[in-house]
Amino acid sequence: MIRLSPNAFLYEHALQDTAGREVDKMMLTDAPLLFTPGQLALTALRTSNALHKVVDFDSFLSGIFSHKNSTHTMGELLESLDAIDSWVRKYTSPSEKELKHIDRKLKSCWGHDEGKKREKKSKHKSRKSSKEAQNV
């Protein structure tokens, strides 16, 4: 059975908000490409719970493993959760200069695609007019 703190219901919203912010941080790393959504969610909950102390997280995980015949051990899961935490801690936001550079690159890509679209449309129109000329 999961042990909750006496004020668990008071902190439930705070736990959810903090976990949501943790997930947002994770999405900026390679963690979503390397780990399952369930592992990402557990890591976010574990990190949030470390701050708010709502659930006895070790008992929670033990409960999960006692109900399932898992091919993985709790130790392996904890290794994965630690690795995800490590990815999040290592992440640094790009500087303002780097963001401007990325923005310029994106804008040039967008402009390049629009030029191709215009070129395709004009080729399409020229084909129509040549077919119309042949029919006359």
Short mmCIF file of C-alpha atoms in Angstrom, two decimals, residues 11-129:
data_model
loop_
_atom_site.label_atom_id
_atom_site.label_comp_id
_atom_site.label_asym_id
_atom_site.label_seq_id
_atom_site.Cartn_x
_atom_site.Cartn_y
_atom_site.Cartn_z
CA TYR A 11 0.08 19.14 -2.01
CA GLU A 12 -1.44 17.12 -4.85
CA HIS A 13 -1.82 20.18 -7.11
CA ALA A 14 1.71 21.38 -6.35
CA LEU A 15 3.06 17.88 -7.05
CA GLN A 16 1.30 17.83 -10.41
CA ASP A 17 2.51 21.32 -11.38
CA THR A 18 6.11 20.56 -10.47
CA ALA A 19 5.98 17.22 -12.32
CA GLY A 20 4.59 19.02 -15.39
CA ARG A 21 7.48 21.47 -15.34
CA GLU A 22 9.90 18.54 -15.05
CA VAL A 23 8.34 16.93 -18.13
CA ASP A 24 8.71 20.23 -20.01
CA LYS A 25 12.43 20.25 -19.13
CA MET A 26 12.78 16.63 -20.26
CA MET A 27 11.31 17.43 -23.66
CA LEU A 28 14.25 19.76 -24.32
CA THR A 29 16.72 16.87 -23.97
CA ASP A 30 17.31 13.59 -25.78
CA ALA A 31 15.65 11.68 -22.94
CA PRO A 32 12.32 11.20 -24.83
CA LEU A 33 14.28 9.48 -27.60
CA LEU A 34 16.07 7.14 -25.21
CA PHE A 35 13.47 6.25 -22.57
CA THR A 36 9.84 5.18 -22.49
CA PRO A 37 7.06 7.65 -21.64
CA GLY A 38 6.38 5.72 -18.44
CA GLN A 39 9.99 6.13 -17.31
CA LEU A 40 9.86 9.84 -18.09
CA ALA A 41 6.64 10.22 -16.10
CA LEU A 42 8.01 8.29 -13.12
CA THR A 43 11.14 10.44 -13.14
CA ALA A 44 9.05 13.62 -13.18
CA LEU A 45 6.93 12.34 -10.30
CA ARG A 46 9.99 11.25 -8.33
CA THR A 47 11.66 14.65 -8.77
CA SER A 48 8.47 16.50 -7.87
CA ASN A 49 7.87 14.25 -4.88
CA ALA A 50 11.42 14.86 -3.63
CA LEU A 51 10.46 18.52 -3.33
CA HIS A 52 6.97 18.12 -1.84
CA LYS A 53 7.30 14.81 0.09
CA VAL A 54 3.75 13.68 -0.70
CA VAL A 55 4.31 9.96 -1.35
CA ASP A 56 6.78 7.41 0.03
CA PHE A 57 8.19 6.87 -3.45
CA ASP A 58 10.24 3.77 -2.59
CA SER A 59 7.10 2.07 -1.27
CA PHE A 60 5.26 3.20 -4.39
CA LEU A 61 7.86 1.56 -6.66
CA SER A 62 7.98 -1.56 -4.50
CA GLY A 63 4.21 -1.80 -4.86
CA ILE A 64 4.50 -1.59 -8.63
CA PHE A 65 7.08 -4.35 -8.77
CA SER A 66 5.19 -6.60 -6.35
CA HIS A 67 2.11 -6.65 -8.63
CA LYS A 68 3.86 -7.28 -11.92
CA ASN A 69 6.04 -10.06 -13.24
CA SER A 70 8.56 -7.68 -14.74
CA THR A 71 11.59 -8.70 -16.73
CA HIS A 72 13.40 -5.69 -15.28
CA THR A 73 14.43 -5.18 -11.70
CA MET A 74 13.70 -2.20 -9.53
CA GLY A 75 17.43 -1.44 -9.63
CA GLU A 76 17.35 -1.23 -13.43
CA LEU A 77 14.37 1.10 -13.28
CA LEU A 78 16.11 3.33 -10.75
CA GLU A 79 19.17 3.42 -13.03
CA SER A 80 16.97 4.63 -15.89
CA LEU A 81 15.31 7.25 -13.69
CA ASP A 82 18.73 8.47 -12.53
CA ALA A 83 19.91 8.65 -16.15
CA ILE A 84 16.89 10.76 -17.11
CA ASP A 85 17.55 13.06 -14.14
CA SER A 86 21.12 13.37 -15.35
CA TRP A 87 19.98 14.40 -18.86
CA VAL A 88 17.74 17.08 -17.37
CA ARG A 89 20.46 18.41 -15.05
CA LYS A 90 23.03 18.54 -17.88
CA TYR A 91 20.75 20.52 -20.18
CA THR A 92 21.59 24.19 -20.53
CA SER A 93 19.37 26.66 -22.32
CA PRO A 94 20.86 28.20 -25.44
CA SER A 95 22.21 31.72 -25.07
CA GLU A 96 20.44 34.67 -26.64
CA LYS A 97 23.09 34.74 -29.37
CA GLU A 98 22.55 31.04 -30.15
CA LEU A 99 18.77 31.52 -30.23
CA LYS A 100 19.11 34.38 -32.72
CA HIS A 101 21.36 32.22 -34.90
CA ILE A 102 18.86 29.33 -34.80
CA ASP A 103 16.01 31.74 -35.57
CA ARG A 104 17.87 33.08 -38.62
CA LYS A 105 18.48 29.55 -39.88
CA LEU A 106 14.81 28.64 -39.46
CA LYS A 107 13.68 31.77 -41.28
CA SER A 108 16.03 31.05 -44.17
CA CYS A 109 14.67 27.49 -44.39
CA TRP A 110 11.11 28.78 -44.40
CA GLY A 111 11.94 31.32 -47.10
CA HIS A 112 13.65 28.64 -49.18
CA ASP A 113 10.57 26.39 -49.06
CA GLU A 114 8.29 29.24 -50.14
CA GLY A 115 10.54 29.88 -53.15
CA LYS A 116 10.24 26.24 -54.17
CA LYS A 117 6.45 26.39 -53.85
CA ARG A 118 6.33 29.47 -56.08
CA GLU A 119 8.60 27.75 -58.60
CA LYS A 120 6.39 24.63 -58.68
CA LYS A 121 3.26 26.75 -59.14
CA SER A 122 4.79 28.65 -62.04
CA LYS A 123 5.92 25.39 -63.71
CA HIS A 124 2.41 24.00 -63.25
CA LYS A 125 0.90 27.09 -64.90
CA SER A 126 3.30 26.92 -67.84
CA ARG A 127 2.31 23.28 -68.46
CA LYS A 128 -1.37 24.26 -68.49
CA SER A 129 -0.80 27.06 -70.97
#
